[in-house]
Amino acid sequence: MRKIWAALFIFVLIAPGALAYQIPEKGVIYQIMVDRFYDGNQSNDRPFYDPTHRNYYLYWGGDLEGITEKLDYIKSLGVSMIWLSPINDNINRMAGISTPYHGYWTRDYKRIEEHFGDWKAFKRLVEEARKRNMCIIVGFVPNHSNPEDGGEFGSLYDNGTKITDFFRDEKNATVNPYTGSREFIYHHNGRVKNYYGWEMKSKSIFGLADFNQLNPWVDSYLKESLSLFIKAGACGFRMDAVKHMDLGWLTNFYAHAYSEEPLLIYGEYYRLDYGEDADMYDFYRYSNISPLLSIPIRNKIVSTLGFGGSFEELADYLHRYYSHFVYPNKAVNFLDNHDLPRFLSESRSKDGYHMALGLLMTLPGIPVIYYGDESYLVSREGRGDPYNRPMMIFNNTTEAARIIRTLAELRKESNALAYGGFRDIYKSYTTWAFERSFGNEKALIIMNKREARELNFDLNWSDGTYRDVLYGVEMSVKNGRAALKAPENRILVFSYAGKQERPLIGSVTPYLAQPEDRIILGGAAFGKGGRVIIKSGEEKRDARILEWSDGMIVFEMPKIRAKGAWVNVTVESDGKMSNTMKIRYLSGEQMPALLVVNGSYVNATGQLWVKGDIPELAEPIPLYRSKTGYYFQIVSLPRWATFSVRLYRGPAWGELEALNVTLYGRSNSTVILRRTPYSQEGHERWQLYGGLAVLSLVLVILSFRRR
Ligand code: NOJ
Ligand code: CA
């Protein structure tokens, strides 16, 4: 035994610092469409296989074993997380002209698609990735299964046992009296036509059988399936189509995942531009629960660097986008993906592409490199889906690969890039310089689209000469003035690491937590030990520390009496206090619930909101109006809670006006709010009865055993 302790002690002493994937902001994600990457096992290529790689709708052979074989190649780009397109078992038929080579038409969430491998191949990929300090993020599709009107017609299996299909399910569907939705395992409300509100959540997109996640069987099935990946070692998930699921249910789903591991989960909330409307307001509400892909900024970046347009305008656009995030550094940024034309299919400008790659790697947020970004992969046949998914060409010796690798390595070193703020230093139509700074660590990024030019600007860095990491361009700083010659069509990146004077938190993963969840803090100058303090108003708790190093702490979320939606986290080390970051707090074991307000309680028009006196309801939540005369929303509630809510009215982004209505509820799968409070003792009384019931059962069993 003593030997084991000694070995453990040595391990702790020599354990390396934080790995880039443990603190997602330090890392880079590599996105792979599994079928199109590398064929590591020819025995699973068929059926529906096109060895010529001409028909973009058939399988082309890529699989999990192929990815495992190519891990050293992926590693050579400096990336730390690999995001796989969905690998759950997909339908075994064509729907229309397509096979589900893309992985988005699931039939069994507990099995792996046989074209891609099996659980053993997945676990091996996870293990081999871990050996190389990388981890696996899985694409997961909880909004819908597969086409309802073709292929296998929404067939659904639970580890091989058929549960239902769309038409069989329709026979069991009934109308929910409060929401007006026809549903059972699936929703049966037709297709989404207007992309807002309840319609967007309860109708189907592209005719894909849309899950009714409030059905307890669906809820457990999806949670169990997600857990299989967590147990097999996935470090995160890319959640498909989150815009089409209720935030309340998603909160509950994520809380379930986070109670198992501190994962990186990011959602796909589809929205191609920025604007201050109700949809964008919702975008930020979703981002308060988990990171999102930065879809709204992608086109603006590509058009400015690929074609033309003003850096000033781009900078303002980006600042507006970032300004509403609680965690801007958790935005998941990308240039290319499987849904949009690749940059180089849209624009021929390689210089522009290289600058855009540099920008992607240095903006606030976690960069995603789409497979083949490093090798200038485009298809000759077309631009968008499916032609943005050609077979991979492996080449890590390009200029693009050099930029990715250099900046990926810098992100691991530079806390400014991983955790820093975002401030313009200089901007004009053709030139933009911005600074990322985190305490005394800084990075300066300069882009120039015009011919080479001398630049002079104020810069609060120590006097000296700095060398850009990409091209070796020198910048001199003297008395707070910087001078350099910026080359044409290049992005330059300068880095400066001063000594940190106090502990600083830069990253919280995840930032949604319930008591006992593990949370990873990334940052600087944490020293050798100290305290993590959780605060809400006057309430204060010390967290249990599980790991502590200078750049990373792992702690366990304590229970706290929190009033608001967020609690504060601070680190104390060596008598010095850190900055404060926020954690979205869930006050106990969660359950998904339908919250219902009787329409007769409401004497107002316009958008209605609800706000309550428990953390889960502390920020305004929009209510939908049903055809059946109710207002409702899906929320995640702590079990056994009694609470009160108030109603408000007003537009998203505007001032909310309180209506003089207070209503009361108690956790349940459907909570019909009422005018009179529930007694607090209720719960304790039920606990007592429950306890007595269990006790008598035990006594009965014991007495039987004795006989
Ligand atoms: C978004 C995915 O990225 C896309 O490829 C897919 O077809 C849809 N969601 C539906 O799952
Ligand atoms: Ca299959």
XYZ file of C-alpha atoms and ligand atoms in Angstrom:
719
model
C 0.000 0.000 0.000
C 2.748 2.376 0.984
C 4.365 1.816 -2.396
C 1.184 2.874 -4.147
C 1.061 6.079 -2.117
C 4.702 6.777 -2.902
C 4.070 6.206 -6.601
C 1.005 8.435 -6.469
C 2.985 11.136 -4.704
C 5.700 11.028 -7.350
C 3.029 11.156 -10.039
C 1.476 14.267 -8.459
C 4.888 15.896 -8.244
C 5.760 15.226 -11.845
C 2.258 15.490 -13.310
C 2.351 17.933 -16.206
C 0.398 21.189 -15.966
C -3.034 21.570 -17.441
C -3.552 19.879 -20.771
C -4.943 22.071 -23.504
C -8.143 20.071 -23.712
C -8.850 20.268 -19.995
C -9.106 24.017 -20.379
C -10.870 24.368 -23.716
C -9.809 27.996 -24.303
C -6.174 26.858 -24.415
C -6.912 24.374 -27.133
C -7.969 24.101 -30.756
C -10.689 21.813 -32.140
C -10.249 19.766 -35.331
C -13.605 18.980 -36.970
C -13.924 15.740 -38.912
C -16.701 14.375 -41.103
C -16.002 10.744 -40.272
C -17.014 9.231 -43.625
C -14.753 11.589 -45.542
C -11.538 11.425 -43.534
C -9.707 8.133 -43.803
C -10.664 4.534 -44.502
C -8.957 2.443 -41.821
C -11.073 -0.671 -42.297
C -12.325 -1.736 -45.728
C -14.539 -4.457 -44.279
C -17.171 -1.917 -43.129
C -17.368 0.162 -46.336
C -20.490 -1.451 -47.759
C -23.397 -1.143 -48.471
C -24.034 2.126 -50.323
C -20.322 2.523 -50.952
C -18.801 4.550 -53.771
C -15.091 3.695 -54.075
C -14.708 6.305 -56.819
C -15.728 9.142 -54.482
C -17.873 10.727 -57.162
C -21.336 10.419 -55.677
C -21.358 12.782 -52.724
C -24.473 11.141 -51.248
C -22.964 7.674 -50.779
C -20.522 6.337 -48.204
C -16.883 6.845 -49.095
C -15.277 4.586 -46.501
C -13.997 6.817 -43.676
C -14.240 5.342 -40.175
C -13.062 5.507 -36.571
C -10.103 3.227 -37.211
C -9.024 5.602 -39.975
C -9.048 8.534 -37.563
C -7.042 6.532 -35.016
C -4.474 5.825 -37.710
C -4.188 9.516 -38.496
C -3.877 10.815 -34.937
C -0.210 11.716 -35.341
C -1.070 13.763 -38.399
C -3.833 15.600 -36.489
C -1.515 16.109 -33.550
C 1.082 17.658 -35.872
C -1.274 20.625 -36.335
C -1.108 21.430 -32.626
C -4.800 20.755 -32.051
C -6.052 19.262 -28.797
C -9.704 18.327 -29.356
C -11.187 16.311 -32.231
C -14.863 16.850 -33.032
C -16.454 13.931 -34.883
C -19.603 14.210 -36.976
C -22.331 12.084 -35.334
C -21.367 8.390 -35.130
C -24.535 6.859 -33.695
C -26.179 4.116 -35.724
C -27.970 5.683 -38.702
C -30.763 4.373 -40.918
C -29.906 1.493 -43.229
C -31.766 2.871 -46.243
C -31.479 5.805 -48.566
C -33.847 8.709 -47.977
C -34.405 10.395 -51.325
C -31.065 10.479 -53.123
C -28.927 10.289 -49.989
C -27.498 7.787 -47.560
C -26.838 9.009 -44.015
C -23.081 9.120 -44.666
C -23.116 12.452 -42.741
C -24.359 10.751 -39.559
C -27.287 13.068 -38.832
C -30.076 10.467 -39.348
C -29.899 8.348 -36.203
C -31.974 5.240 -35.610
C -30.240 3.870 -32.481
C -28.605 6.284 -30.019
C -27.067 3.434 -28.059
C -25.112 1.912 -30.926
C -22.362 3.029 -33.246
C -22.941 3.190 -37.003
C -21.482 0.010 -38.511
C -19.917 1.925 -41.405
C -17.838 3.801 -38.813
C -16.986 1.026 -36.334
C -18.264 -0.020 -32.923
C -17.890 0.955 -29.262
C -14.545 -0.828 -29.113
C -13.203 1.246 -32.007
C -14.520 4.402 -30.357
C -12.853 3.582 -27.021
C -9.605 2.795 -28.775
C -9.736 6.157 -30.562
C -10.319 7.906 -27.213
C -7.388 6.075 -25.611
C -4.975 6.681 -28.465
C -5.987 10.351 -28.561
C -5.410 10.649 -24.794
C -1.905 9.215 -25.204
C -1.253 12.168 -27.484
C -2.872 14.682 -25.111
C -5.941 15.054 -27.271
C -9.571 14.235 -26.602
C -12.716 13.380 -28.544
C -15.813 15.556 -28.878
C -18.857 13.779 -30.297
C -21.578 15.225 -32.516
C -24.901 14.441 -30.835
C -28.357 14.980 -32.333
C -31.035 15.169 -29.625
C -33.591 17.213 -31.605
C -34.670 14.589 -34.129
C -33.904 11.069 -35.301
C -34.264 10.524 -39.083
C -36.570 11.488 -41.974
C -40.237 10.938 -41.159
C -41.273 10.733 -44.807
C -38.613 8.480 -46.338
C -35.783 6.099 -45.500
C -36.873 4.290 -42.336
C -39.639 6.788 -41.509
C -38.342 7.868 -38.123
C -37.585 4.350 -36.897
C -36.117 4.350 -33.416
C -34.248 1.587 -31.601
C -33.053 1.174 -28.039
C -29.847 -0.822 -28.298
C -31.274 -3.005 -31.044
C -34.903 -3.211 -29.854
C -37.362 -1.357 -32.025
C -39.316 1.227 -30.048
C -41.314 3.045 -32.680
C -41.382 4.815 -36.011
C -43.062 8.031 -37.022
C -46.379 6.504 -38.154
C -46.718 4.040 -35.304
C -45.979 6.907 -32.921
C -48.595 9.086 -34.579
C -51.276 6.595 -33.563
C -50.354 7.104 -29.908
C -50.078 10.878 -30.137
C -52.422 13.103 -28.145
C -52.801 16.850 -27.856
C -51.130 18.395 -24.858
C -53.914 20.543 -23.370
C -51.549 23.305 -22.293
C -49.304 23.682 -25.324
C -51.647 22.483 -28.052
C -48.896 20.232 -29.417
C -49.767 16.761 -30.787
C -47.110 14.485 -29.451
C -45.934 11.211 -28.061
C -42.313 10.156 -28.555
C -42.245 12.546 -31.503
C -44.014 15.812 -32.184
C -46.713 15.565 -34.843
C -47.234 19.204 -35.715
C -46.006 19.388 -39.313
C -42.967 21.270 -40.517
C -41.489 24.544 -39.260
C -42.521 27.411 -41.527
C -41.941 30.438 -39.321
C -38.577 30.277 -37.683
C -39.489 31.658 -34.280
C -41.104 30.765 -30.981
C -42.756 27.484 -30.094
C -43.267 26.505 -33.727
C -39.513 26.267 -34.128
C -39.292 23.821 -31.208
C -42.357 21.670 -31.722
C -42.442 21.222 -35.498
C -39.963 19.325 -37.603
C -36.998 20.726 -39.524
C -36.394 19.306 -43.001
C -39.018 16.614 -42.231
C -36.814 15.015 -39.582
C -38.825 13.171 -36.928
C -38.781 15.700 -34.095
C -38.401 14.413 -30.532
C -40.800 15.352 -27.784
C -38.113 15.611 -25.131
C -40.700 16.123 -22.376
C -41.852 12.543 -22.852
C -40.098 10.879 -19.865
C -39.020 7.918 -22.004
C -37.366 10.213 -24.578
C -35.733 12.246 -21.823
C -34.193 9.146 -20.184
C -33.271 7.536 -23.506
C -31.329 10.589 -24.660
C -29.649 10.973 -21.270
C -28.652 7.305 -21.155
C -27.272 7.536 -24.677
C -25.224 10.613 -23.897
C -23.890 8.875 -20.797
C -22.610 5.973 -22.911
C -20.283 8.395 -24.688
C -19.250 10.058 -21.433
C -18.418 6.679 -19.893
C -16.484 5.757 -23.045
C -14.319 8.841 -22.490
C -15.722 11.627 -24.704
C -14.614 15.030 -23.394
C -17.451 16.988 -24.911
C -20.324 17.229 -27.348
C -21.370 19.343 -30.287
C -25.145 19.528 -29.882
C -27.050 19.702 -33.105
C -29.904 22.138 -33.786
C -30.192 23.539 -30.253
C -32.357 26.364 -31.564
C -35.045 23.759 -32.154
C -35.096 22.510 -28.572
C -36.329 24.253 -25.444
C -33.611 25.859 -23.417
C -35.236 24.497 -20.249
C -34.941 20.919 -21.440
C -31.406 21.498 -22.714
C -30.394 22.966 -19.361
C -31.644 19.807 -17.758
C -29.872 17.630 -20.320
C -26.578 19.463 -19.881
C -26.917 19.369 -16.084
C -27.216 15.602 -16.382
C -24.030 15.456 -18.488
C -22.085 17.800 -16.213
C -23.041 15.786 -13.148
C -20.894 13.036 -14.701
C -17.895 15.004 -16.005
C -16.785 18.615 -16.511
C -17.276 18.510 -20.283
C -17.114 21.012 -23.101
C -20.561 21.098 -24.708
C -21.237 23.581 -27.501
C -24.436 24.051 -29.394
C -25.307 24.758 -32.989
C -27.730 27.694 -32.857
C -28.203 28.451 -36.527
C -28.148 32.152 -37.226
C -26.015 33.632 -39.987
C -25.786 37.290 -38.989
C -25.885 39.620 -36.042
C -28.845 41.856 -35.189
C -30.576 42.903 -31.998
C -33.812 40.994 -32.455
C -35.697 38.383 -30.439
C -33.797 35.505 -32.025
C -30.414 36.984 -31.165
C -31.656 37.629 -27.639
C -32.413 33.928 -27.425
C -28.993 33.140 -28.850
C -27.451 34.847 -25.814
C -29.873 33.158 -23.424
C -28.632 29.838 -24.800
C -25.017 30.978 -24.476
C -25.605 31.584 -20.756
C -26.085 27.851 -20.350
C -23.404 26.522 -22.697
C -21.042 27.738 -25.433
C -22.326 28.142 -28.985
C -20.735 27.934 -32.409
C -20.045 31.470 -33.663
C -22.258 31.139 -36.719
C -23.389 34.807 -36.698
C -19.864 36.166 -37.274
C -18.590 33.649 -39.816
C -19.928 35.232 -43.004
C -18.767 38.691 -41.998
C -15.208 37.437 -41.439
C -15.139 35.541 -44.729
C -16.551 38.426 -46.747
C -14.159 40.989 -45.242
C -11.069 38.854 -45.762
C -12.109 36.914 -48.824
C -13.525 39.749 -50.870
C -13.219 43.229 -49.472
C -14.816 45.550 -47.036
C -13.778 47.540 -44.081
C -11.865 46.257 -41.067
C -13.473 49.057 -39.065
C -16.874 47.621 -39.820
C -15.735 44.068 -39.068
C -14.226 45.144 -35.750
C -17.430 46.905 -34.681
C -19.526 43.934 -35.717
C -17.367 41.554 -33.710
C -17.321 43.769 -30.636
C -21.108 43.997 -30.687
C -21.364 40.225 -31.009
C -18.967 39.518 -28.153
C -20.273 42.220 -25.827
C -23.355 40.225 -24.740
C -21.569 37.042 -23.764
C -20.829 36.269 -20.145
C -18.050 34.045 -21.522
C -16.787 35.482 -24.843
C -13.709 33.270 -24.666
C -15.927 30.189 -24.864
C -17.420 31.159 -28.227
C -16.586 28.347 -30.665
C -15.233 30.045 -33.805
C -14.774 28.601 -37.290
C -14.285 29.589 -40.915
C -15.448 26.400 -42.625
C -17.811 23.593 -41.748
C -19.969 20.899 -43.339
C -22.975 23.195 -43.826
C -21.426 26.225 -45.521
C -19.200 26.559 -48.584
C -15.544 26.457 -47.630
C -13.738 29.827 -47.610
C -11.609 28.826 -50.601
C -14.690 27.719 -52.541
C -16.118 31.190 -52.040
C -13.019 33.307 -52.491
C -9.817 32.614 -54.408
C -7.772 34.876 -52.136
C -5.157 32.686 -50.437
C -3.692 35.700 -48.664
C -7.143 36.544 -47.380
C -7.573 32.928 -46.275
C -4.293 32.929 -44.372
C -5.243 36.157 -42.627
C -8.666 34.750 -41.797
C -7.044 31.631 -40.313
C -4.788 33.837 -38.209
C -7.785 35.860 -37.058
C -9.736 32.698 -36.210
C -6.846 31.543 -34.029
C -6.532 34.839 -32.150
C -10.089 36.123 -31.656
C -11.795 35.535 -28.304
C -13.067 31.956 -28.387
C -12.003 28.424 -29.192
C -10.969 27.923 -32.837
C -12.248 25.066 -34.990
C -10.228 23.831 -37.945
C -12.442 21.928 -40.408
C -10.652 18.864 -41.824
C -8.650 19.912 -44.861
C -8.483 23.602 -43.917
C -4.767 22.972 -43.569
C -4.465 21.398 -47.036
C -6.690 23.882 -48.977
C -9.300 21.170 -49.503
C -12.121 22.173 -51.864
C -14.221 20.174 -54.283
C -14.264 20.729 -58.020
C -17.908 19.739 -58.306
C -19.581 22.410 -56.230
C -19.393 24.654 -53.191
C -21.930 24.077 -50.405
C -23.416 20.927 -48.846
C -22.527 18.177 -49.876
C -19.543 19.475 -51.890
C -17.940 20.989 -48.786
C -17.364 17.366 -47.691
C -14.798 16.015 -50.193
C -12.416 13.203 -49.325
C -9.587 14.408 -47.146
C -6.236 15.290 -48.673
C -3.485 14.978 -46.092
C -0.871 17.701 -46.253
C 0.518 19.329 -43.148
C 3.396 21.110 -44.875
C 1.402 24.034 -46.252
C 1.492 27.684 -45.210
C -2.018 27.217 -43.752
C -0.787 24.287 -41.630
C 2.164 26.383 -40.454
C -0.146 29.207 -39.364
C -2.480 26.805 -37.556
C 0.363 24.966 -35.818
C 2.249 28.105 -34.794
C -0.805 29.771 -33.317
C -2.114 26.569 -31.717
C 1.202 26.280 -29.872
C 1.019 29.961 -28.918
C -2.501 29.513 -27.508
C -1.137 26.896 -25.098
C 1.491 29.373 -23.854
C -0.352 32.656 -24.062
C -3.007 33.238 -21.428
C -3.793 36.479 -23.248
C -5.038 34.567 -26.303
C -6.879 31.982 -24.227
C -8.439 34.192 -21.564
C -7.795 37.785 -22.548
C -10.034 40.773 -23.167
C -10.450 42.195 -26.656
C -9.647 45.843 -27.408
C -8.959 47.779 -30.597
C -5.615 49.532 -30.747
C -5.854 50.916 -34.248
C -8.376 50.561 -37.054
C -8.997 51.896 -40.515
C -10.632 50.534 -43.641
C -7.596 48.440 -44.535
C -5.687 47.968 -41.282
C -6.734 46.644 -37.901
C -4.701 46.127 -34.737
C -6.274 44.645 -31.622
C -4.951 43.606 -28.260
C -5.859 40.620 -26.122
C -4.784 41.083 -22.516
C -5.024 39.031 -19.357
C -3.392 40.762 -16.387
C 0.207 41.305 -17.426
C 0.074 38.921 -20.369
C -0.711 40.429 -23.746
C -0.994 39.653 -27.428
C -1.198 42.102 -30.293
C -2.680 41.143 -33.643
C -2.235 43.314 -36.721
C -3.807 42.842 -40.148
C -3.038 44.959 -43.164
C -4.850 44.566 -46.479
C -3.127 47.499 -48.230
C 0.430 47.682 -49.576
C 3.148 47.526 -46.888
C 2.970 50.523 -44.584
C 4.592 52.114 -41.541
C 2.376 51.983 -38.493
C 2.692 54.021 -35.298
C 0.277 53.766 -32.394
C 0.052 53.969 -28.611
C 0.795 50.668 -26.908
C 1.147 50.162 -23.211
C 3.883 47.489 -23.397
C 7.374 47.623 -21.853
C 10.057 49.245 -23.976
C 11.776 46.766 -26.243
C 11.757 45.001 -29.586
C 9.117 42.334 -30.203
C 9.098 39.776 -32.970
C 5.885 38.520 -34.564
C 5.530 34.742 -34.306
C 4.379 34.144 -37.898
C 6.781 36.087 -40.156
C 9.382 37.470 -37.775
C 8.412 41.134 -38.378
C 9.870 43.381 -35.686
C 8.002 45.968 -33.658
C 9.739 48.457 -31.412
C 8.044 49.960 -28.390
C 9.373 53.054 -26.708
C 7.665 55.216 -24.104
C 4.296 53.728 -24.896
C 4.569 54.172 -28.710
C 4.843 51.218 -31.053
C 6.378 51.355 -34.526
C 6.598 48.703 -37.232
C 6.342 48.155 -40.943
C 3.240 46.060 -41.624
C 3.614 43.934 -44.767
C 0.823 43.754 -47.331
C -1.884 41.114 -46.831
C -0.412 39.577 -43.721
C -1.545 38.971 -40.174
C 1.085 39.526 -37.487
C 0.905 38.213 -33.948
C 3.054 39.588 -31.112
C 3.033 38.185 -27.631
C 4.241 39.528 -24.310
C 4.200 37.688 -20.996
C 4.747 39.908 -17.962
C 4.697 38.469 -14.456
C 1.226 38.147 -12.966
C 0.870 39.928 -9.656
C -2.179 38.131 -8.318
C -4.193 35.019 -9.099
C -6.415 35.453 -12.136
C -9.246 33.215 -13.309
C -9.625 33.056 -17.078
C -11.802 30.025 -17.675
C -14.614 28.167 -15.920
C -15.615 24.744 -17.356
C -18.470 24.116 -17.303
C -20.075 27.377 -16.219
C -23.401 25.727 -15.430
C -23.321 23.695 -12.221
C -25.340 22.050 -9.522
C -23.954 21.101 -6.093
C -21.254 18.380 -6.196
C -20.393 18.960 -9.867
C -16.699 19.236 -10.651
C -15.549 22.499 -12.210
C -12.216 23.297 -13.835
C -10.758 26.770 -13.459
C -8.050 27.868 -15.849
C -5.948 30.908 -15.158
C -2.638 32.203 -13.884
C -0.677 32.628 -10.649
C -2.847 30.251 -8.610
C 0.364 29.281 -6.783
C 0.656 26.042 -4.853
C -2.624 26.076 -2.983
C -5.350 28.208 -1.476
C -9.109 28.584 -1.440
C -11.920 28.678 -3.970
C -14.779 30.764 -2.633
C -18.327 30.687 -3.963
C -20.473 33.707 -3.136
C -23.993 34.908 -3.656
C -24.913 38.176 -1.932
C -23.987 37.725 1.711
C -23.754 33.937 1.399
C -20.272 32.460 1.107
C -18.932 28.892 0.863
C -15.511 27.320 0.526
C -15.367 24.736 -2.230
C -13.715 21.360 -1.809
C -10.477 21.397 -3.796
C -9.701 18.334 -5.907
C -6.605 19.510 -7.822
C -4.451 22.587 -7.677
C -1.637 23.791 -9.905
C -0.416 27.233 -10.911
C -2.626 27.344 -14.023
C -5.496 25.021 -13.162
C -7.775 24.212 -10.244
C -10.452 21.539 -10.050
C -13.065 21.989 -7.327
C -16.421 20.643 -6.300
C -19.388 22.980 -6.392
C -20.740 23.538 -2.880
C -24.397 23.996 -2.067
C -25.229 27.613 -1.406
C -28.375 29.603 -0.762
C -28.316 31.599 -3.971
C -30.855 34.202 -4.914
C -29.846 35.085 -8.466
C -29.190 32.926 -11.528
C -25.425 33.292 -11.171
C -23.039 32.868 -8.257
C -19.516 34.270 -8.073
C -16.283 32.337 -7.892
C -13.023 33.772 -6.558
C -9.635 32.239 -5.826
C -7.484 33.159 -2.857
C -3.834 32.225 -2.999
C -0.957 33.418 -0.853
C -3.203 36.017 0.759
C -4.124 37.509 -2.625
C -7.611 37.535 -4.103
C -8.303 36.889 -7.775
C -10.827 38.488 -10.097
C -14.374 37.171 -9.895
C -16.058 34.985 -12.513
C -19.639 33.793 -12.754
C -21.209 30.342 -12.573
C -24.792 29.663 -13.582
C -26.159 27.941 -10.510
C -28.709 25.124 -10.358
C -29.908 24.739 -6.813
C -30.438 20.975 -6.593
C -31.141 17.804 -8.514
C -32.934 18.926 -11.686
C -36.092 17.850 -13.462
C -37.551 19.112 -16.744
C -40.944 20.729 -16.295
C -43.691 22.382 -18.274
C -44.603 25.660 -16.585
C -48.160 26.745 -17.317
C -49.968 30.046 -16.744
C -53.702 30.150 -17.198
C -54.539 32.796 -19.824
C -57.278 34.205 -17.583
C -54.586 35.472 -15.167
C -53.148 37.683 -17.864
C -54.673 40.936 -18.869
C -51.937 42.145 -21.210
C -50.793 41.933 -24.801
C -47.329 41.534 -26.302
C -44.487 39.279 -25.261
C -44.891 37.892 -21.756
C -42.056 36.872 -19.441
C -41.788 35.106 -16.138
C -39.255 35.552 -13.345
C -39.142 33.590 -10.109
C -37.524 33.444 -6.686
C -35.313 30.379 -7.265
C -31.992 30.538 -9.206
C -33.427 28.458 -12.065
C -36.074 31.107 -12.739
C -34.170 34.215 -11.694
C -33.622 35.627 -15.184
C -36.595 36.568 -17.379
C -37.877 33.622 -19.419
C -40.164 34.291 -22.394
C -43.552 32.562 -22.368
C -45.268 31.120 -25.436
C -48.977 31.492 -25.957
C -50.804 28.324 -26.909
C -53.839 27.898 -29.124
C -55.546 26.389 -26.096
C -55.511 29.576 -24.041
C -52.439 29.089 -21.867
C -49.003 30.646 -21.622
C -46.200 28.190 -21.062
C -42.509 27.430 -21.155
C -40.264 24.469 -20.473
C -37.898 24.973 -17.562
C -35.457 22.976 -15.488
C -36.467 22.909 -11.825
C -34.930 21.546 -8.644
C -37.011 18.610 -7.407
C -39.115 19.370 -4.351
C -39.043 23.150 -4.757
C -41.886 25.509 -4.001
C -41.518 28.908 -5.595
C -43.241 32.079 -6.660
C -43.020 33.893 -9.977
C -43.986 37.291 -11.295
C -45.161 38.102 -14.776
C -43.649 40.791 -16.995
C -44.322 42.181 -20.411
C -42.046 43.796 -23.000
C -39.869 43.127 -26.016
C -36.563 41.250 -26.006
C -33.700 43.775 -25.461
C -36.203 46.280 -24.010
C -37.273 47.268 -20.503
C -39.662 44.768 -18.993
C -42.750 46.073 -17.277
C -43.869 44.122 -14.205
C -47.519 43.108 -14.344
C -49.151 42.980 -10.998
C -49.424 39.187 -11.006
C -47.657 36.848 -8.598
C -48.195 33.129 -8.998
C -47.007 30.054 -7.159
C -45.724 26.648 -8.138
C -44.237 23.428 -6.866
C -41.867 21.193 -8.890
C -43.639 18.627 -10.982
C -43.465 17.525 -14.617
C -46.338 19.926 -15.353
C -46.556 22.912 -13.034
C -49.820 24.796 -13.329
C -49.094 28.046 -11.584
C -51.759 29.170 -9.135
C -52.674 32.241 -7.138
C -52.006 30.878 -3.653
C -48.660 29.804 -2.176
C -47.740 26.212 -1.425
C -46.708 25.617 2.141
C -43.005 25.101 2.679
C -43.685 22.253 5.095
C -45.353 20.263 2.343
C -42.089 18.846 1.111
C -40.809 17.955 4.560
C -44.087 16.280 5.364
C -43.802 14.187 2.203
C -40.213 13.353 3.022
C -41.363 12.161 6.434
C -44.162 10.054 4.937
C -41.726 8.710 2.323
C -39.226 7.797 5.043
C -41.906 6.050 7.089
C -43.128 4.152 4.025
C -39.603 2.900 3.205
C -39.061 1.914 6.845
C -42.278 -0.103 7.028
C -41.402 -1.803 3.708
C -38.022 -2.815 5.110
C -39.689 -4.159 8.257
C -42.179 -6.157 6.207
C -39.371 -7.639 4.077
C -37.345 -8.483 7.172
C -40.278 -10.142 8.873
C -40.907 -12.256 5.754
C -37.265 -13.312 5.639
C -37.369 -14.452 9.235
C -40.244 -16.779 8.431
C -27.203 20.945 -38.507
C -26.114 20.085 -39.012
O -24.907 20.745 -38.945
C -26.532 19.697 -40.403
O -25.482 19.159 -41.116
C -27.704 18.776 -40.238
O -28.171 18.347 -41.493
C -28.830 19.494 -39.510
N -28.380 20.159 -38.344
C -29.925 18.537 -39.121
O -29.434 17.622 -38.176
Ca -26.486 1.557 -40.061
